[in-house]
Coordinates of C-alpha atoms in Angstrom, one line a residue:
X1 CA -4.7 -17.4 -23.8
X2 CA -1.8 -18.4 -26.3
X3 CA 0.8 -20.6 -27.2
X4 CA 4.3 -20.2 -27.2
X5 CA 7.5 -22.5 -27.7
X6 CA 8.1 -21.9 -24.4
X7 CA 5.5 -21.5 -22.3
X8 CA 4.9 -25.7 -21.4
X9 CA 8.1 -25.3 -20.1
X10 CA 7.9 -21.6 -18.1
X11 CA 4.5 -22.8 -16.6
X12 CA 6.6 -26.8 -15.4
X13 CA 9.2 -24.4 -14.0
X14 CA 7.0 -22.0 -12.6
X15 CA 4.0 -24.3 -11.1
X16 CA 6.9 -27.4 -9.6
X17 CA 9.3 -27.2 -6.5
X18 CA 11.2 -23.9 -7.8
X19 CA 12.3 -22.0 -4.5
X20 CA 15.5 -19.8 -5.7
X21 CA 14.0 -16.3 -5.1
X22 CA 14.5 -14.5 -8.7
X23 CA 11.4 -16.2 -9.6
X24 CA 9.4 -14.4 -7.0
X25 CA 10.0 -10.7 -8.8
X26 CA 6.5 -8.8 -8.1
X27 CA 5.6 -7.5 -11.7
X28 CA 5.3 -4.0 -12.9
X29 CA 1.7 -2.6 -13.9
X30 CA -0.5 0.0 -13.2
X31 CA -3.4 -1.7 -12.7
X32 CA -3.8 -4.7 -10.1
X33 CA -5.9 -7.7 -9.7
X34 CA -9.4 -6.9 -10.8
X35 CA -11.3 -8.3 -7.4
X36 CA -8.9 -5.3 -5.8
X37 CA -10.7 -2.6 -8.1
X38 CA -14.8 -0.4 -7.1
X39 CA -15.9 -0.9 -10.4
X40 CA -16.0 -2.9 -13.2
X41 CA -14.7 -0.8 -15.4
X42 CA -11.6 -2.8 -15.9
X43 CA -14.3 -5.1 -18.5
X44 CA -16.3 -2.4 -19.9
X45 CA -15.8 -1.5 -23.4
X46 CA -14.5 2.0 -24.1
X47 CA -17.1 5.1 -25.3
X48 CA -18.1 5.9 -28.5
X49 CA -15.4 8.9 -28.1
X50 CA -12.7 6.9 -28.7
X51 CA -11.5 6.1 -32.1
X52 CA -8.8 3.3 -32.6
X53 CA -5.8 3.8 -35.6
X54 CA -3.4 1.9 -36.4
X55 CA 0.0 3.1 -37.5
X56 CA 2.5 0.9 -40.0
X57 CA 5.5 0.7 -37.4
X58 CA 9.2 0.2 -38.3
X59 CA 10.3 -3.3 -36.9
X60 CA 13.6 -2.3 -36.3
X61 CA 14.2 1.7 -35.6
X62 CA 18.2 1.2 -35.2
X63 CA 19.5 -0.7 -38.2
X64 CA 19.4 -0.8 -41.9
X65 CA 19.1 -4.0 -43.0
X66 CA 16.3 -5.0 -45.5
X67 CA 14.7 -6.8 -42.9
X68 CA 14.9 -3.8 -40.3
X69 CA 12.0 -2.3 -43.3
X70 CA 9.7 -4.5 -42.3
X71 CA 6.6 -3.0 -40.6
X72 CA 3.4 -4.1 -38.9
X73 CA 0.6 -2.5 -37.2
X74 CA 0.7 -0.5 -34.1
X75 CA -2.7 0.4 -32.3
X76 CA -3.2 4.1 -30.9
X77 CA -6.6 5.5 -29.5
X78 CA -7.5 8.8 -29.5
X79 CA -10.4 10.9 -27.7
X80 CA -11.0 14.1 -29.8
X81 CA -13.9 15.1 -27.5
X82 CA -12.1 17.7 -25.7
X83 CA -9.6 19.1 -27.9
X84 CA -9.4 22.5 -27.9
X85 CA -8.4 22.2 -32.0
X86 CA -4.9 22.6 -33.8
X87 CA -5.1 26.2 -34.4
X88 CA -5.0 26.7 -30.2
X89 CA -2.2 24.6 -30.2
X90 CA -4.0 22.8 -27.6
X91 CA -2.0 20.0 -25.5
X92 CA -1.5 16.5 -26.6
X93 CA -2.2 14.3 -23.1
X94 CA -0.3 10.6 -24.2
X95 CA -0.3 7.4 -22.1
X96 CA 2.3 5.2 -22.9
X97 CA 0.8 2.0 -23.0
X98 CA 2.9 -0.9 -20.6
X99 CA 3.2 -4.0 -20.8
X100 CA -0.3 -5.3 -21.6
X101 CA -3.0 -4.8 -23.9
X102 CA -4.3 -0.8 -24.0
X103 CA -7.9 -2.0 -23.9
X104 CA -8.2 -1.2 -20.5
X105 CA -6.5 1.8 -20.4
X106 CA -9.5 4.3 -21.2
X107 CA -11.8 3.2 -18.5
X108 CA -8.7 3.0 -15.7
X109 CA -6.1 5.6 -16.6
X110 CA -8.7 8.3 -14.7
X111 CA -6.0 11.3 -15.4
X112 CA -6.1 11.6 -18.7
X113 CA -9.8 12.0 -18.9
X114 CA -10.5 13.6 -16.0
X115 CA -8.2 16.5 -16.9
X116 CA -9.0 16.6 -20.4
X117 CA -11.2 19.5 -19.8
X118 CA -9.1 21.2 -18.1
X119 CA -6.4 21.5 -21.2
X120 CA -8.9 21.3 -24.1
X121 CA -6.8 18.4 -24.5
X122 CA -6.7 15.4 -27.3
X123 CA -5.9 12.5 -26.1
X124 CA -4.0 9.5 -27.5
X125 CA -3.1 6.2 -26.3
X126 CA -0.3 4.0 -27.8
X127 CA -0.2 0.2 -27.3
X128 CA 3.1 -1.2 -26.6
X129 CA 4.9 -3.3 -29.3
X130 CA 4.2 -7.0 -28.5
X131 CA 1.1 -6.7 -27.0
X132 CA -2.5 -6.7 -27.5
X133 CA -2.9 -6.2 -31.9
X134 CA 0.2 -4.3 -32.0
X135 CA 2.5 -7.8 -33.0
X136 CA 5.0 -7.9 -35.4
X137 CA 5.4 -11.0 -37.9
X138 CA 2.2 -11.3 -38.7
X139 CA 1.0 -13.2 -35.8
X140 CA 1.7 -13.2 -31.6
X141 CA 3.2 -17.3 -32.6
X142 CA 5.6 -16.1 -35.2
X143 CA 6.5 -13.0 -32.7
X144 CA 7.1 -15.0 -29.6
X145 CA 9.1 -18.2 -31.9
X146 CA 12.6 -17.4 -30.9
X147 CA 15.0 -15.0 -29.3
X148 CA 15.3 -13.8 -33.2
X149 CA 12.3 -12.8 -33.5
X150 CA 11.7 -11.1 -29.7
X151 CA 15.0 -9.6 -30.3
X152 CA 13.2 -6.9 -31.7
X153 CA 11.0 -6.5 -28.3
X154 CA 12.7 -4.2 -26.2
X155 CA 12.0 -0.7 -24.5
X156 CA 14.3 1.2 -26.6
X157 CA 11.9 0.3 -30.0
X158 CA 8.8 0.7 -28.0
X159 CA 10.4 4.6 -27.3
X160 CA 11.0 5.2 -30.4
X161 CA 7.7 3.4 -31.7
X162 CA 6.2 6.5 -29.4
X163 CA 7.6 8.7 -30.8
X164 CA 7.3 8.4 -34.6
X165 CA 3.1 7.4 -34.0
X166 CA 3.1 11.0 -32.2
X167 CA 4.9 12.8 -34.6
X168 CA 2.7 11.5 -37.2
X169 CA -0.5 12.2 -35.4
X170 CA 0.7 16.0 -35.0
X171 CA 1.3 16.0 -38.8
X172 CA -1.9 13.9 -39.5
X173 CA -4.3 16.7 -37.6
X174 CA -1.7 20.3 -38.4
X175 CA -1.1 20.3 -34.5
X176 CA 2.7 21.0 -35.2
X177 CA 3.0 23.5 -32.3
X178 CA 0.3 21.3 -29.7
X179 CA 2.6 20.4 -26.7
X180 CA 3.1 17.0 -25.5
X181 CA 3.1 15.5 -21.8
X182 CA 3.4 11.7 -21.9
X183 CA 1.9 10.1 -18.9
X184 CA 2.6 6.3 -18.1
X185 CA 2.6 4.0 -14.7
X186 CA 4.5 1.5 -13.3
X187 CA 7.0 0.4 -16.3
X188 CA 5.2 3.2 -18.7
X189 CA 5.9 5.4 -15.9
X190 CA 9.7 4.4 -16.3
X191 CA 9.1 4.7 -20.3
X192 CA 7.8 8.2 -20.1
X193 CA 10.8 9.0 -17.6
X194 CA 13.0 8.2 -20.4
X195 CA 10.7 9.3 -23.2
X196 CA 11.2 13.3 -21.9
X197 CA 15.3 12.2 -21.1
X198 CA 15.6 10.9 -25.0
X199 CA 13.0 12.6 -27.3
X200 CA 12.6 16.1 -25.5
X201 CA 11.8 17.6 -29.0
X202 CA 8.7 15.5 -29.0
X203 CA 7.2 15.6 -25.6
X204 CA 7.4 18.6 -23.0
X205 CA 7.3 17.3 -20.2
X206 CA 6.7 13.7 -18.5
X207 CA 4.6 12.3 -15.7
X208 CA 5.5 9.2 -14.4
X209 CA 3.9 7.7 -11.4
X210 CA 5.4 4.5 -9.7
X211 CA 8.2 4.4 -12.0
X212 CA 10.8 2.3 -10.1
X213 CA 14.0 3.8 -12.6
X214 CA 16.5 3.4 -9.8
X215 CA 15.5 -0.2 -9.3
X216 CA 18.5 -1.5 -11.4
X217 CA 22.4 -2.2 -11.1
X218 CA 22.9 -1.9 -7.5
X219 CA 21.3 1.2 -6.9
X220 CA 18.5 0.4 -4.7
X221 CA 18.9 -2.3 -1.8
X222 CA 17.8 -5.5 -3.1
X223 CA 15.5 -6.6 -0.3
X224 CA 14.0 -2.6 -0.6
X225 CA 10.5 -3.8 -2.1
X226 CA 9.8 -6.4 0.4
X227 CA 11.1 -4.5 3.2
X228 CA 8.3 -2.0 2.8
X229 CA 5.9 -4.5 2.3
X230 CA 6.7 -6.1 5.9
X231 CA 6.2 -2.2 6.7
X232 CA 3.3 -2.4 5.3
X233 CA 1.5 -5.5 7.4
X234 CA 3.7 -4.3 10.7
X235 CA 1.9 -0.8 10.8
X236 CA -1.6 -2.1 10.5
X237 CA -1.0 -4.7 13.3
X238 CA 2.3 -6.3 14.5
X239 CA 0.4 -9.5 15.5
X240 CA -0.7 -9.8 12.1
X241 CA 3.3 -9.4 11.0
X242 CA 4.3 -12.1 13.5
X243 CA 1.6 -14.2 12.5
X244 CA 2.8 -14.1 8.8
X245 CA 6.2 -14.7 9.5
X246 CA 6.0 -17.9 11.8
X247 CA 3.6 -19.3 9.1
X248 CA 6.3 -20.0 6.9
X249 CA 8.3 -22.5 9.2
X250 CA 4.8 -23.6 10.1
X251 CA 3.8 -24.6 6.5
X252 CA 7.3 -26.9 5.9
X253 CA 6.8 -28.3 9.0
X254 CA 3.2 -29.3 8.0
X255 CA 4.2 -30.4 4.6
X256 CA 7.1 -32.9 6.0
X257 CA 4.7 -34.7 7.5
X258 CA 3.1 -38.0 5.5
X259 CA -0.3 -36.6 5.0
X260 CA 1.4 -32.7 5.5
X261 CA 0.2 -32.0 1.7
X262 CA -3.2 -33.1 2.1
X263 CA -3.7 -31.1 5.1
X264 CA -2.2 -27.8 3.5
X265 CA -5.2 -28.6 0.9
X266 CA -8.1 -29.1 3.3
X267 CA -6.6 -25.6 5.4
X268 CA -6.7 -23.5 2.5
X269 CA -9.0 -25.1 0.3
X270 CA -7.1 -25.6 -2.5
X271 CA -8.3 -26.2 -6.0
X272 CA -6.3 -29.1 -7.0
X273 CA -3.5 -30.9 -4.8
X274 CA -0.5 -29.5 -3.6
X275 CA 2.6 -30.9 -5.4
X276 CA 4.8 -28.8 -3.3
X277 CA 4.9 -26.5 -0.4
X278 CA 6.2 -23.6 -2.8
X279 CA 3.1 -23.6 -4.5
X280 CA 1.9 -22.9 -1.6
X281 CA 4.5 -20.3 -0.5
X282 CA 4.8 -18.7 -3.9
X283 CA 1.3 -18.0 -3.9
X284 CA 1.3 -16.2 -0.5
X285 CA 4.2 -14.7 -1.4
X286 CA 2.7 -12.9 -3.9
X287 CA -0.4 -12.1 -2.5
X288 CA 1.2 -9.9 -0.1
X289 CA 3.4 -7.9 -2.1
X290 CA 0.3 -7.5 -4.1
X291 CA -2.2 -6.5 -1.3
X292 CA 1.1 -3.8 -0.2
X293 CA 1.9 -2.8 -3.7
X294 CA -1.8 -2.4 -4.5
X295 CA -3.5 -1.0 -1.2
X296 CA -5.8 1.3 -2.6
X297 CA -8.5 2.9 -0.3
X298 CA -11.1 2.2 0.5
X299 CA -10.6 -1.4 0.4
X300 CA -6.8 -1.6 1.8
X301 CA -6.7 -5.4 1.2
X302 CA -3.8 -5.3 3.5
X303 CA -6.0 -4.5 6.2
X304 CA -8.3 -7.0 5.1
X305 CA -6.0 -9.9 5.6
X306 CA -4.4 -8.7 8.7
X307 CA -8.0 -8.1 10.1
X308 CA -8.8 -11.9 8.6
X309 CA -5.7 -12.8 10.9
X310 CA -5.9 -11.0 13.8
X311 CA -9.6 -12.3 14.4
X312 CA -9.1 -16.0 13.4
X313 CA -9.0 -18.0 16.9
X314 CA -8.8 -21.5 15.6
X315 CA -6.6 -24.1 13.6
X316 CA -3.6 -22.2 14.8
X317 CA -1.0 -20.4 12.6
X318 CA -2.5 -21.6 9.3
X319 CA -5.7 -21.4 10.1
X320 CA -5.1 -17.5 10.6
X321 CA -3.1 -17.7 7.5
X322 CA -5.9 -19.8 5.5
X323 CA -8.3 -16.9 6.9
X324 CA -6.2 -13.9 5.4
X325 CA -6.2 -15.9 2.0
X326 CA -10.4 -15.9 1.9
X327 CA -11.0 -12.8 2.9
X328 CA -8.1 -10.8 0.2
X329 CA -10.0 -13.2 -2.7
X330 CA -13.3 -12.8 -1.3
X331 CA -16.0 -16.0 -1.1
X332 CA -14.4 -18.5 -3.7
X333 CA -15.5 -22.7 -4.2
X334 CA -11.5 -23.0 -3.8
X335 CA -8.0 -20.9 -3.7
X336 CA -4.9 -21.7 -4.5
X337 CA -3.9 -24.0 -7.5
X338 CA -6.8 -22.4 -9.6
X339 CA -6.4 -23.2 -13.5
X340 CA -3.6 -20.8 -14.7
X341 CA -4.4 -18.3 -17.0
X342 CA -1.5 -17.5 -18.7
X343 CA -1.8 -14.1 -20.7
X344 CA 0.3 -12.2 -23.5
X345 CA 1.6 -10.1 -20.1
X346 CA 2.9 -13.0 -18.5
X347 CA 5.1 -14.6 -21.3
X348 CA 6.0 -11.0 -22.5
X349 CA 7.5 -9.7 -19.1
X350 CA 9.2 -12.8 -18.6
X351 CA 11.1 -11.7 -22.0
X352 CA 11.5 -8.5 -21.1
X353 CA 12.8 -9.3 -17.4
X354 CA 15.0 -12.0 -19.0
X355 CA 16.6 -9.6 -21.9
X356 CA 16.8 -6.3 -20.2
X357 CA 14.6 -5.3 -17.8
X358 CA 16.6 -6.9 -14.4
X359 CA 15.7 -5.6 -11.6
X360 CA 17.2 -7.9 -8.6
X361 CA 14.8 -7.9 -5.6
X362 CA 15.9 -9.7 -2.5
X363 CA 14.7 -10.3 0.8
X364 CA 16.6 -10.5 4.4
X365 CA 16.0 -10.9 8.1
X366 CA 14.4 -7.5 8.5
X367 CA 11.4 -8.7 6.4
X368 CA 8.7 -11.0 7.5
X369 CA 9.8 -13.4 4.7
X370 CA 12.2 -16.0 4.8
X371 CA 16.0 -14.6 3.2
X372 CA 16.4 -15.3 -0.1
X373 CA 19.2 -13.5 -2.6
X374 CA 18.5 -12.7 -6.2
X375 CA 21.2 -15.1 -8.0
X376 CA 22.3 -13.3 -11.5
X377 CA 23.7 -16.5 -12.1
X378 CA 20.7 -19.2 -11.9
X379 CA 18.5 -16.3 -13.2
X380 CA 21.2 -16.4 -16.4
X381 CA 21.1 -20.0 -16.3
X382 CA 17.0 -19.9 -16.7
X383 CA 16.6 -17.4 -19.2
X384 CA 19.1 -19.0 -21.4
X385 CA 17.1 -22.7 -21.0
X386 CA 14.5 -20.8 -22.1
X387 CA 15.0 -18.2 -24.7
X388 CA 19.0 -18.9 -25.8
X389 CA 19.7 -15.4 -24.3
X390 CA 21.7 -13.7 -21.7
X391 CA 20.3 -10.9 -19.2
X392 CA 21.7 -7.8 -19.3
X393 CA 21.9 -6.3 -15.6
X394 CA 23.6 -3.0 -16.6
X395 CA 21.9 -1.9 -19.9
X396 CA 19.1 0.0 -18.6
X397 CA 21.2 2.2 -16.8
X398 CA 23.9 2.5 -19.8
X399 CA 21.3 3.5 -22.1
X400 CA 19.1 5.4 -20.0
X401 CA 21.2 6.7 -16.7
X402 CA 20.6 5.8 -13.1
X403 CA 23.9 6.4 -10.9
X404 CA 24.1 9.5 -9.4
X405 CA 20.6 10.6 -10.8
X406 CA 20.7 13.5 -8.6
X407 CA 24.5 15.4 -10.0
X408 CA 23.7 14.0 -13.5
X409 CA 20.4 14.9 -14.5
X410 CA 20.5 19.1 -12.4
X411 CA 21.6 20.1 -15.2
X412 CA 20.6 18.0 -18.0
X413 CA 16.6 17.0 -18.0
X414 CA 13.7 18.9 -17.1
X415 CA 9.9 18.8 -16.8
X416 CA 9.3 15.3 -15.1
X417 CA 6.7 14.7 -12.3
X418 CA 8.1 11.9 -10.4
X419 CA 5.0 10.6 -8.1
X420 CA 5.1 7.9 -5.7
X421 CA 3.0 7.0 -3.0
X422 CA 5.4 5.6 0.4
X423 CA 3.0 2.4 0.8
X424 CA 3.8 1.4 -2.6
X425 CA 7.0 -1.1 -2.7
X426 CA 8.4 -0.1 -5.8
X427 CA 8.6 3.6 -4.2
X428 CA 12.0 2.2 -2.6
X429 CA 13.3 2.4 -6.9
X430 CA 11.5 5.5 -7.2
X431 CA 13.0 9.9 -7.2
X432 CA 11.8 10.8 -3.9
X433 CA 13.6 14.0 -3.6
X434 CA 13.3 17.2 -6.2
X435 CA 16.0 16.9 -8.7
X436 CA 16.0 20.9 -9.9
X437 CA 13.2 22.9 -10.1
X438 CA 11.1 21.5 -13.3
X439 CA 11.9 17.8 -12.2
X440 CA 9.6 17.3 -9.1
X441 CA 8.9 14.4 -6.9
X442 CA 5.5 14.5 -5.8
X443 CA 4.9 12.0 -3.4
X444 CA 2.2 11.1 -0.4
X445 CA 2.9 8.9 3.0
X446 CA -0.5 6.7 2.1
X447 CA -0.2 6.5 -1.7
X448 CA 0.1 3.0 -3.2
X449 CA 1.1 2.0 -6.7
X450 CA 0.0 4.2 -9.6
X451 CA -2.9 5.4 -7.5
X452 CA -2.5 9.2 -9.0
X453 CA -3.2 7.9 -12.0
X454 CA -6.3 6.4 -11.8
X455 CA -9.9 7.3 -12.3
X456 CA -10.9 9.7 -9.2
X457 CA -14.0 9.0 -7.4
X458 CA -15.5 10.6 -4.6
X459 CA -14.3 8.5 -1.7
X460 CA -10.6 9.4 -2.5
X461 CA -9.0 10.7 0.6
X462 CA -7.9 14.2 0.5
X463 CA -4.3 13.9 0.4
X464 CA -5.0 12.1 -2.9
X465 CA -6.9 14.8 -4.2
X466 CA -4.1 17.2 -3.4
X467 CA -1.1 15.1 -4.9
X468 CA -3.6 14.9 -8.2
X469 CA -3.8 18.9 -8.1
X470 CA -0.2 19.6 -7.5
X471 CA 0.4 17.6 -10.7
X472 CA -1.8 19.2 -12.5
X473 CA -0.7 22.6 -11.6
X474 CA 2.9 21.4 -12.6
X475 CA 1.9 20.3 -15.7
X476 CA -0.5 23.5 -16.6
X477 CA 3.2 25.6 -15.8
X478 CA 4.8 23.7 -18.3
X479 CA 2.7 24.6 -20.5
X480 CA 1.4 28.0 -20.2
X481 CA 5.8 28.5 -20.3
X482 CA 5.4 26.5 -23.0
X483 CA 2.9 29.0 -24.7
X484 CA 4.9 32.4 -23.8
X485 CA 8.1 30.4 -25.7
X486 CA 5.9 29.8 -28.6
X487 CA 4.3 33.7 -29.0
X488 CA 8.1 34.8 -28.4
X489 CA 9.2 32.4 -31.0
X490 CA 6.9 33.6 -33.8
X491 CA 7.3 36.9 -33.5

């Protein structure tokens, strides 16, 4: 928890009567709501074999004003446990942290450790600027003040932050001719898309799993996301997709009524009053395109709440509704309206997505929610009430490409794993199809969001298992290549 300028105002907005549909953007991580997750490893402190750095960052890569000299320290962990040593020139696996804290990351991010033996690899881990302890200014209130200030928070530093802490770590321990592959999910999976595309000289290749890079500028149908979440619900049972979408007509009917608040409380248990329906609705909203984005086996939450559903006889439409809510949360005093807990990832996203990062998601009448547009305007409206700054819809793909992805980059990038899973929604933003021969899509029908990444266990369904080995062999090509370039090189 923290405070911000802004943030009694972004929770009023948020939490009142706000219906237009840009507020109702799913958001971008690797990792999903802890209750969806086996183990707790999300809470467990890291082993003994990671050892945490920090590097004295450049605030401002791009200009050279006095101020653009300032520095402050950026956190990177690294795992020496399995290097093979410098004088191999053993690989360098790096996980380019998102947008959140990299505490986590050791315990979750299952690919870099469970491959580590495989390469004789070291392993790094590099927190984003702006999050967790890697904040400029001294302080997270003196970063987060003003758009002055956060103007300096953007994924073109954060790049180039990358790539000056792993330059200096292969000077630091003589690994000058160690090979690279950056590995990130989600928006780090977009960031190590564009790592390999702008600092090729510094990694080798790329792996980026759920990396929705096409999700910008008109290049991927709006309503895309949440028409694969209505996919979603509709294959595991079309009465629990007809059920969802009459409950929304259902709940404003309900809460027109006198008393229609009160009983939406009672229904679904909420934790404090209703003030609106779209707390209501917002909620929902989001649990869905989180139980789609997120369906990880075994527990497929979206087969929990359509089973919820589907077996709920009583108290009509929201009643079976109400029932889908208990049984994605599990057994809870109350739902709904619960005390927000407003983290570093929340206000720092809503930055991001209000400076650069615009990725207009829609919905229409082939969904099972009710058609909303993403408004550029209102959106531009809000993020200049609250930060004094306009978005910036086509920046992403000037800086970093997008149109055409196929003609353009044939010819021009190599050695990226693009992997997907279909089930995911952000898979509709995602390369699907092989680009050339060293840029690859690997992708499954059943896969959800960053699942490839994650820590195996032994109940992952084969097809998992095989889209993890494919990458792996990929990768290991790029490198033994690597290798026979280097022994040509020095003689």
């Amino acid at each position: 928890m923290f405070s911000s300028p802004w943030l009694p105002f972004l929770l009023l907005f948020l939490s009142n009567s706000v219906t237009a549909f840009q507020f109702r953007i799913p958001r971008l991580s690797p990792i999903g709501e802890k209750f969806l997750h086996h183990s707790k490893a999300l809470e467990l402190p890291p082993s003994d074999d990671f050892k945490t750095f920090y590097f004295n960052q450049t605030l401002d890569h791009f200009n050279y004003r006095p101020e653009s000299y300032t520095t402050f320290p950026q956190r990177y962990i690294i795992n020496f446990k399995y290097w093979g040593g410098a004088n191999s020139s053993a690989p360098i696996l790096a996980y380019l942290g998102p947008e959140a804290p990299i505490d986590s990351a050791m315990n979750v991010i299952g690919f870099m450790t469970d491959n580590a033996v495989k390469f004789n690899a070291l392993l790094v881990y590099i927190e984003h600027r702006y999050y967790g302890k890697s904040i400029p200014f001294g302080s997270r209130k003196e970063a987060l003040r003003n758009a002055s200030t956060l103007g300096y928070f953007n994924s073109a530093q954060a790049l180039a932050d990358y790539a000056a802490i792993l330059i200096h770590v292969k000077k630091e321990f003589s690994a000058k001719y160690s090979p690279v592959i950056v590995i990130g999910g989600s928006y780090g999976g977009m960031l190590a898309t564009w790592f390999r595309l702008k600092y090729p000289h510094v990694a080798l290749g790329a792996l980026a799993s759920s990396a929705p890079i096409l999700y910008f500028n008109d290049i991927t149908p709006e309503n895309g996301y949440y028409v694969i979440v209505t996919k979603d619900f509709r294959e595991v049972s079309q009465t629990c997709y007809e059920s969802i979408r009459e409950s929304w007509s259902e709940i404003e009917t309900v809460a027109s009524q006198s008393n229609g608040l009160s009983v939406l409380d009672k229904v679904f248990k909420t934790c404090s009053p209703l003030r609106s329906s779209t707390q209501l609705e917002n909620y929902l909203w989001f649990m869905y395109a989180s139980a789609a984005q997120y369906n990880h086996p075994s527990r497929y939450p979206v087969n929990r709440i359509c089973d919820a559903i589907d077996q709920t006889y009583s108290n009509g439409t929201l009643g079976k509704i109400a029932a889908g809510v208990f049984a994605y949360r599990g057994e809870l005093s109350c739902y709904i309206n619960e005390p927000i807990n407003t983290t570093e990832t929340t206000v720092g996203w809503q930055w991001q997505r209000c400076s650069e990062m615009v990725m207009p998601i829609s919905t229409g009448n082939d969904t099972m929610f009710p058609s909303e547009t993403f408004d550029h305007e209102s959106f531009s409206i809000y993020c200049n009430q609250l930060y004094g700054v306009t978005p910036r819809p086509h920046w992403v793909t000037t800086y970093y490409g997008g149109h055409d992805i196929h003609l353009i980059l044939h010819r021009f990038a190599s050695n990226i794993i693009f992997s997907n899973g279909l089930k995911d929604p952000y898979s509709i933003g995602g390369v699907l199809h092989n680009i050339s021969d060293s840029l690859l899509a690997v992708y499954t029908a059943n896969g959800s969001h960053c699942l490839d990444i994650l820590t195996a266990n032994r109940m992952d369904p084969e097809w998992l298992v095989t889209q993890r080995k494919t990458e792996v062999g990929i990768i290991k090509e790029w490198i033994d290549e690597y290798y026979a370039d280097l022994a040509n090189y020095k003689k």
